[in-house]
Short mmCIF file of C-alpha atoms and ligand atoms in Angstrom, two decimals:
data_model
loop_
_atom_site.label_atom_id
_atom_site.label_comp_id
_atom_site.label_asym_id
_atom_site.label_seq_id
_atom_site.Cartn_x
_atom_site.Cartn_y
_atom_site.Cartn_z
CA UNK A 87 0.00 0.00 0.00
CA UNK A 88 2.68 2.46 1.05
CA UNK A 89 4.78 1.33 -1.88
CA UNK A 90 1.91 1.81 -4.32
CA UNK A 91 1.30 5.29 -2.96
CA UNK A 92 4.97 6.17 -3.30
CA UNK A 93 4.94 4.91 -6.85
CA UNK A 94 1.91 6.85 -7.98
CA UNK A 95 3.40 9.89 -6.30
CA UNK A 96 6.52 9.46 -8.43
CA UNK A 97 4.31 9.08 -11.51
CA UNK A 98 2.42 12.25 -10.66
CA UNK A 99 5.56 14.23 -10.04
CA UNK A 100 7.11 12.93 -13.25
CA UNK A 101 4.06 13.90 -15.28
CA UNK A 102 4.07 17.35 -13.74
CA UNK A 103 7.61 17.89 -14.98
CA UNK A 104 9.52 17.55 -11.69
CA UNK A 105 13.22 17.21 -12.53
CA UNK A 106 14.08 15.08 -9.51
CA UNK A 107 11.27 12.67 -10.23
CA UNK A 108 12.53 12.33 -13.79
CA UNK A 109 16.07 11.67 -12.56
CA UNK A 110 14.80 9.04 -10.13
CA UNK A 111 12.69 7.36 -12.82
CA UNK A 112 15.63 7.14 -15.21
CA UNK A 113 17.80 5.63 -12.47
CA UNK A 114 15.18 2.92 -12.02
CA UNK A 115 15.40 2.13 -15.73
CA UNK A 116 19.17 2.23 -15.67
CA UNK A 117 19.26 -0.22 -12.77
CA UNK A 118 16.79 -2.48 -14.51
CA UNK A 119 14.43 -2.06 -11.56
CA UNK A 120 10.96 -3.47 -12.35
CA UNK A 121 9.48 -0.29 -10.86
CA UNK A 122 11.02 1.58 -13.78
CA UNK A 123 9.29 -0.58 -16.35
CA UNK A 124 6.06 -0.23 -14.42
CA UNK A 125 6.44 3.53 -14.49
CA UNK A 126 6.97 3.57 -18.25
CA UNK A 127 3.90 1.37 -18.61
CA UNK A 128 1.84 3.90 -16.67
CA UNK A 129 3.02 7.02 -18.49
CA UNK A 130 3.31 5.54 -21.97
CA UNK A 131 -0.14 6.75 -23.14
CA UNK A 132 1.01 10.30 -22.37
CA UNK A 133 4.09 10.10 -24.59
CA UNK A 134 4.56 10.90 -28.25
CA UNK A 135 4.47 14.68 -27.99
CA UNK A 136 8.18 15.53 -27.74
CA UNK A 137 10.48 15.91 -30.72
CA UNK A 138 13.15 13.25 -30.39
CA UNK A 139 16.36 14.47 -32.00
CA UNK A 140 19.35 12.14 -32.28
CA UNK A 141 22.86 13.51 -32.71
CA UNK A 142 25.59 11.09 -33.57
CA UNK A 143 29.14 11.28 -34.85
CA UNK A 144 32.76 10.45 -34.11
CA UNK A 145 34.33 11.29 -30.74
CA UNK A 146 35.22 14.90 -30.13
CA UNK A 147 33.54 16.48 -33.15
CA UNK A 148 31.54 18.79 -30.90
CA UNK A 149 28.22 17.00 -30.39
CA UNK A 150 27.83 18.10 -26.77
CA UNK A 151 28.87 21.66 -27.53
CA UNK A 152 26.35 21.71 -30.35
CA UNK A 153 23.58 20.36 -28.10
CA UNK A 154 24.46 23.02 -25.53
CA UNK A 155 24.13 25.70 -28.21
CA UNK A 156 20.92 24.18 -29.58
CA UNK A 157 19.50 24.08 -26.07
CA UNK A 158 20.08 27.81 -25.84
CA UNK A 159 18.13 28.29 -29.10
CA UNK A 160 15.26 26.12 -27.90
CA UNK A 161 15.10 27.87 -24.54
CA UNK A 162 14.95 31.22 -26.32
CA UNK A 163 11.92 29.84 -28.14
CA UNK A 164 10.50 28.89 -24.74
CA UNK A 165 10.79 25.13 -25.32
CA UNK A 166 11.63 22.71 -22.52
CA UNK A 167 14.64 20.55 -23.29
CA UNK A 168 16.03 17.21 -22.16
CA UNK A 169 19.47 15.93 -23.10
CA UNK A 170 20.42 12.28 -22.93
CA UNK A 171 24.09 11.47 -23.57
CA UNK A 172 24.84 7.84 -24.20
CA UNK A 173 28.32 6.78 -23.35
CA UNK A 174 29.12 3.32 -24.63
CA UNK A 175 32.82 3.53 -23.79
CA UNK A 176 32.56 3.25 -20.02
CA UNK A 177 36.35 3.48 -19.72
CA UNK A 178 36.15 7.13 -20.71
CA UNK A 179 32.91 7.87 -18.96
CA UNK A 180 34.32 10.03 -16.23
CA UNK A 181 36.26 12.34 -18.47
CA UNK A 182 33.50 12.64 -21.02
CA UNK A 183 30.86 13.34 -18.40
CA UNK A 184 33.02 15.88 -16.70
CA UNK A 185 33.54 17.56 -20.05
CA UNK A 186 29.81 17.55 -20.75
CA UNK A 187 29.17 19.08 -17.35
CA UNK A 188 31.38 21.96 -18.31
CA UNK A 189 29.94 22.27 -21.80
CA UNK A 190 26.36 22.18 -20.61
CA UNK A 191 26.98 23.93 -17.30
CA UNK A 192 25.11 27.10 -18.15
CA UNK A 193 21.93 25.02 -18.39
CA UNK A 194 22.23 23.01 -15.19
CA UNK A 195 20.28 25.42 -13.03
CA UNK A 196 17.60 26.05 -15.64
CA UNK A 197 14.31 24.43 -14.61
CA UNK A 198 13.40 23.96 -18.25
CA UNK A 199 16.49 21.88 -19.02
CA UNK A 200 17.17 18.33 -17.89
CA UNK A 201 20.56 16.74 -18.60
CA UNK A 202 21.42 13.12 -18.07
CA UNK A 203 24.18 10.72 -19.11
CA UNK A 204 23.78 6.99 -19.36
CA UNK A 205 26.47 4.33 -19.45
CA UNK A 206 26.13 1.18 -21.45
CA UNK A 207 25.89 -1.43 -18.74
CA UNK A 208 22.81 -3.17 -17.36
CA UNK A 209 19.28 -2.65 -18.59
CA UNK A 210 17.16 -5.35 -20.06
CA UNK A 211 17.69 -5.55 -23.77
CA UNK A 212 20.81 -3.43 -23.56
CA UNK A 213 21.56 0.19 -23.93
CA UNK A 214 19.34 1.00 -26.84
CA UNK A 215 16.23 -0.14 -24.95
CA UNK A 216 17.24 1.74 -21.83
CA UNK A 217 17.74 4.79 -24.02
CA UNK A 218 14.29 4.54 -25.48
CA UNK A 219 12.70 4.07 -22.06
CA UNK A 220 14.57 7.11 -20.73
CA UNK A 221 13.48 9.14 -23.76
CA UNK A 222 9.87 8.09 -23.12
CA UNK A 223 10.15 9.28 -19.52
CA UNK A 224 11.54 12.62 -20.68
CA UNK A 225 8.72 12.91 -23.18
CA UNK A 226 6.13 12.07 -20.50
CA UNK A 227 7.57 14.72 -18.21
CA UNK A 228 6.57 17.35 -20.72
CA UNK A 229 9.83 18.12 -22.52
CA UNK A 230 9.34 19.65 -25.95
CA UNK A 231 12.70 18.55 -27.31
CA UNK A 232 14.68 15.47 -26.34
CA UNK A 233 18.25 15.40 -27.64
CA UNK A 234 19.99 12.03 -27.64
CA UNK A 235 23.77 12.10 -28.12
CA UNK A 236 25.68 8.98 -29.12
CA UNK A 237 29.32 8.60 -30.04
CA UNK A 238 30.57 6.64 -32.98
CA UNK A 239 30.70 5.96 -36.65
CA UNK A 240 29.47 2.40 -36.74
CA UNK A 241 26.27 0.47 -36.36
CA UNK A 242 25.30 0.34 -32.69
CA UNK A 243 24.97 4.06 -32.19
CA UNK A 244 22.85 4.39 -35.29
CA UNK A 245 20.51 1.80 -33.79
CA UNK A 246 20.11 4.11 -30.87
CA UNK A 247 19.57 7.26 -32.87
CA UNK A 248 17.12 5.30 -34.95
CA UNK A 249 14.69 6.14 -32.20
CA UNK A 250 14.96 9.74 -33.24
CA UNK A 251 12.39 11.56 -35.32
CA UNK A 252 15.26 13.55 -36.77
CA UNK A 253 18.79 12.18 -36.99
CA UNK A 254 21.69 14.62 -37.19
CA UNK A 255 25.14 13.35 -38.12
CA UNK A 256 27.86 15.61 -36.77
CA UNK A 257 31.26 15.53 -38.44
CA UNK A 258 34.28 17.77 -38.56
CA UNK A 259 36.92 18.33 -41.20
CA UNK A 260 38.93 15.13 -41.24
CA UNK A 261 36.11 12.73 -40.31
CA UNK A 262 37.01 10.56 -43.30
CA UNK A 263 35.97 7.28 -41.69
CA UNK A 264 32.39 8.46 -41.46
CA UNK A 265 32.36 9.38 -45.13
CA UNK A 266 33.57 5.86 -45.90
CA UNK A 267 30.89 4.39 -43.64
CA UNK A 268 28.21 6.41 -45.42
CA UNK A 269 29.57 5.45 -48.81
CA UNK A 270 29.72 1.77 -47.92
CA UNK A 271 26.17 1.86 -46.61
CA UNK A 272 27.35 0.81 -43.13
CA UNK A 273 25.78 3.96 -41.83
CA UNK A 274 22.27 4.97 -42.74
CA UNK A 275 21.91 8.33 -44.40
CA UNK A 276 20.98 10.83 -41.67
CA UNK A 277 18.39 13.60 -42.06
CA UNK A 278 20.82 16.44 -41.51
CA UNK A 279 24.61 16.53 -41.74
CA UNK A 280 26.62 19.08 -39.82
CA UNK A 281 30.25 19.88 -40.40
CA UNK A 282 31.30 21.42 -37.10
CA UNK A 283 34.56 23.25 -36.41
CA UNK A 284 34.03 24.89 -39.75
CA UNK A 285 36.78 27.39 -39.04
CA UNK A 286 39.09 24.58 -40.17
CA UNK A 287 40.64 25.10 -43.65
CA UNK A 288 39.55 21.65 -44.85
CA UNK A 289 35.84 22.35 -44.33
CA UNK A 290 35.08 22.96 -48.00
CA UNK A 291 36.76 19.71 -49.01
CA UNK A 292 34.75 17.88 -46.40
CA UNK A 293 31.46 19.38 -47.57
CA UNK A 294 32.30 18.46 -51.17
CA UNK A 295 33.04 14.87 -50.19
CA UNK A 296 29.77 14.57 -48.31
CA UNK A 297 27.86 16.04 -51.22
CA UNK A 298 29.53 13.48 -53.45
CA UNK A 299 28.43 10.59 -51.28
CA UNK A 300 24.88 11.90 -51.00
CA UNK A 301 24.60 12.28 -54.76
CA UNK A 302 25.12 8.52 -55.09
CA UNK A 303 22.04 7.80 -52.98
CA UNK A 304 18.44 7.55 -54.16
CA UNK A 305 16.51 10.76 -54.74
CA UNK A 306 14.01 11.20 -51.97
CA UNK A 307 11.62 14.00 -51.06
CA UNK A 308 13.83 15.30 -48.25
CA UNK A 309 17.11 16.71 -49.53
CA UNK A 310 19.69 16.14 -46.76
CA UNK A 311 21.13 19.55 -45.91
CA UNK A 312 24.84 19.91 -45.15
CA UNK A 313 25.34 22.66 -42.61
CA UNK A 314 28.50 24.32 -41.33
CA UNK A 315 28.67 25.19 -37.68
CA UNK A 316 31.11 26.51 -35.14
CA UNK A 317 29.38 25.20 -32.08
CA UNK A 318 31.83 26.72 -29.62
CA UNK A 319 30.92 30.19 -30.94
CA UNK A 320 27.28 29.39 -31.64
CA UNK A 321 27.74 30.00 -35.34
CA UNK A 322 25.34 28.21 -37.68
CA UNK A 323 23.37 26.91 -34.71
CA UNK A 324 20.23 28.95 -35.45
CA UNK A 325 20.25 27.51 -38.97
CA UNK A 326 20.58 24.01 -37.56
CA UNK A 327 17.66 24.58 -35.19
CA UNK A 328 15.66 25.82 -38.17
CA UNK A 329 16.54 22.77 -40.26
CA UNK A 330 15.51 20.47 -37.42
CA UNK A 331 12.13 22.20 -37.34
CA UNK A 332 11.87 22.06 -41.12
CA UNK A 333 12.63 18.37 -41.17
CA UNK A 334 10.07 17.71 -38.50
CA UNK A 335 7.43 19.63 -40.45
CA UNK A 336 8.40 17.76 -43.59
CA UNK A 337 8.00 14.29 -42.09
CA UNK A 338 4.79 15.35 -40.38
CA UNK A 339 3.24 16.57 -43.59
CA UNK A 340 4.44 13.56 -45.59
CA UNK A 341 3.15 11.13 -42.98
CA UNK A 342 6.64 9.68 -42.54
CA UNK A 343 6.78 10.66 -38.87
CA UNK A 344 4.01 8.18 -38.12
CA UNK A 345 5.66 5.57 -40.33
CA UNK A 346 9.04 6.09 -38.74
CA UNK A 347 7.66 5.88 -35.24
CA UNK A 348 5.63 2.79 -36.07
CA UNK A 349 8.72 1.11 -37.49
CA UNK A 350 10.85 2.08 -34.50
CA UNK A 351 8.27 0.89 -32.01
CA UNK A 352 7.81 -2.40 -33.81
CA UNK A 353 11.58 -2.92 -33.75
CA UNK A 354 11.58 -2.01 -30.11
CA UNK A 355 9.08 -4.68 -29.21
CA UNK A 356 10.99 -7.28 -31.21
CA UNK A 357 14.31 -6.30 -29.64
CA UNK A 358 12.89 -6.51 -26.15
CA UNK A 359 11.29 -9.85 -26.84
CA UNK A 360 14.53 -11.14 -28.37
CA UNK A 361 16.54 -9.94 -25.37
CA UNK A 362 14.17 -11.69 -22.99
CA UNK A 363 14.26 -14.84 -25.07
CA UNK A 364 18.03 -14.80 -24.99
CA UNK A 365 18.03 -14.40 -21.22
CA UNK A 366 15.65 -17.30 -20.91
CA UNK A 367 17.86 -19.47 -23.12
CA UNK A 368 20.93 -18.53 -21.14
CA UNK A 369 19.03 -19.42 -18.00
CA UNK A 370 18.23 -22.81 -19.45
CA UNK A 371 21.90 -23.38 -20.20
CA UNK A 372 22.88 -22.42 -16.66
CA UNK A 373 20.15 -24.45 -14.94
CA UNK A 374 20.04 -27.59 -16.99
CA UNK A 375 23.18 -29.76 -17.12
CA UNK A 376 21.81 -31.69 -20.07
CA UNK A 377 21.86 -28.46 -22.07
CA UNK A 378 25.56 -27.97 -21.39
CA UNK A 379 25.96 -31.54 -22.48
CA UNK A 380 24.12 -30.63 -25.68
CA UNK A 381 26.57 -27.78 -26.29
CA UNK A 382 29.51 -30.07 -25.53
CA UNK A 383 28.28 -32.46 -28.20
CA UNK A 384 28.48 -29.61 -30.70
CA UNK A 385 32.05 -28.94 -29.62
CA UNK A 386 32.87 -32.65 -30.06
CA UNK A 387 31.33 -32.46 -33.55
CA UNK A 388 28.72 -35.05 -32.74
CA UNK A 389 25.83 -32.63 -33.26
CA UNK A 390 25.66 -29.72 -35.70
CA UNK A 391 24.92 -26.21 -34.37
CA UNK A 392 21.55 -25.86 -36.12
CA UNK A 393 20.20 -29.12 -34.70
CA UNK A 394 21.44 -28.11 -31.25
CA UNK A 395 19.65 -24.76 -31.58
CA UNK A 396 16.40 -26.53 -32.48
CA UNK A 397 16.74 -28.75 -29.43
CA UNK A 398 17.60 -25.82 -27.19
CA UNK A 399 14.48 -23.91 -28.29
CA UNK A 400 12.32 -26.97 -27.69
CA UNK A 401 13.63 -27.27 -24.15
CA UNK A 402 13.20 -23.57 -23.39
CA UNK A 403 9.59 -23.76 -24.56
CA UNK A 404 8.88 -26.87 -22.54
N1 LIG B 100 37.65 24.95 -32.87
C1 LIG B 100 36.47 24.49 -32.49
N2 LIG B 100 36.38 23.69 -31.42
C2 LIG B 100 35.17 23.22 -31.05
C3 LIG B 100 33.99 23.57 -31.77
N3 LIG B 100 32.95 22.94 -31.19
C4 LIG B 100 33.45 22.23 -30.16
N4 LIG B 100 34.78 22.40 -30.06
C5 LIG B 100 35.67 21.80 -29.07
O1 LIG B 100 35.87 20.43 -29.36
C6 LIG B 100 36.04 19.67 -28.18
C7 LIG B 100 35.07 18.51 -28.14
O2 LIG B 100 33.75 19.01 -28.03
P1 LIG B 100 32.55 18.14 -27.49
O3 LIG B 100 31.32 18.97 -27.61
O4 LIG B 100 32.85 17.54 -26.18
O5 LIG B 100 32.52 16.99 -28.56
P2 LIG B 100 31.70 15.64 -28.51
O6 LIG B 100 31.47 15.27 -29.93
O7 LIG B 100 30.51 15.78 -27.65
O8 LIG B 100 32.74 14.65 -27.84
P3 LIG B 100 32.47 13.19 -27.24
O9 LIG B 100 31.13 13.22 -26.55
O10 LIG B 100 33.61 12.95 -26.31
O11 LIG B 100 32.49 12.28 -28.42
C8 LIG B 100 35.85 20.65 -27.04
O12 LIG B 100 37.10 21.05 -26.58
C9 LIG B 100 35.09 21.80 -27.67
O13 LIG B 100 35.33 23.01 -27.02
C10 LIG B 100 34.12 24.45 -32.90
O14 LIG B 100 33.16 24.79 -33.60
N5 LIG B 100 35.38 24.87 -33.21
MG1 LIG B 101 29.86 14.59 -26.01
#
């Protein structure tokens, strides 16, 4: 009874936009506490209003600085902002978080801004699920814009930003690996590309290269803009904020926002189910000595992997 009351109190406070309640709720998710999942279940019908904006790109290109500058723009337009930084490289977590604290420091005392970092460990279904749950909580707490920052040039981080309504790829002169990843199709084409640190002499070359890669892609109704910014000075940031709004309006009017969200949510359900299934299978392996025996038979080449998988699934079902 007392516990139920405490829970609904947290829900109420979260829905009313209380920052501490939001922080507490995200910690529950991060610690894989069932109360966190329960909370998301309760507030889910109230979500879907915020703009979810993913920013991704190689380390050190200026993503956090850019988000800090964008936050300033959004606050000037009287929008409430949440920032979620995902840090998959836990080894560097401390330094990166400290850096972000400095870069976003001017917003820490602002009631309309909520900033949170998340490390990659724990959480059912892994980081990308925890990220989505946290974004849902931010959305439910009444934020107008939710920025999700992920580091990288590869696949995993794109999975995360996939949850975004608008995906911004941030590069800087010299981010050649990302161009290669785009060219090779390893990385999905983002909605907006930013070349930050545009005071660098190689900026024009970089923009040309990106344009070249984009021209190879299919022609679609949204032409991916390539913007130049100098986040540290706030230059080009207003234009970026404008493009984000434009993109949002575009996908809303084309109906692709609904499509995109439907696709993301379907994937989400499948990923969660798959993660739970995997846990269950691993549990079977741990609990049932005959399953380890089954795996040993594969190692001894008495049983092929596919047949063993069939048997394993049968046992987990039974
Ligand atoms: N010269 C220059 N430096 C910048 C600019 N924007 C950011 N920086 C600097 O680049 C460094 C990295 O900036 P961050 O915003 O932390 O970059 P990040 O992409 O968030 O970095 P990670 O999260 O560690 O991947 C900082 O020292 C910034 O001050 C810019 O436009 N020009
Ligand atoms: Mg950062």
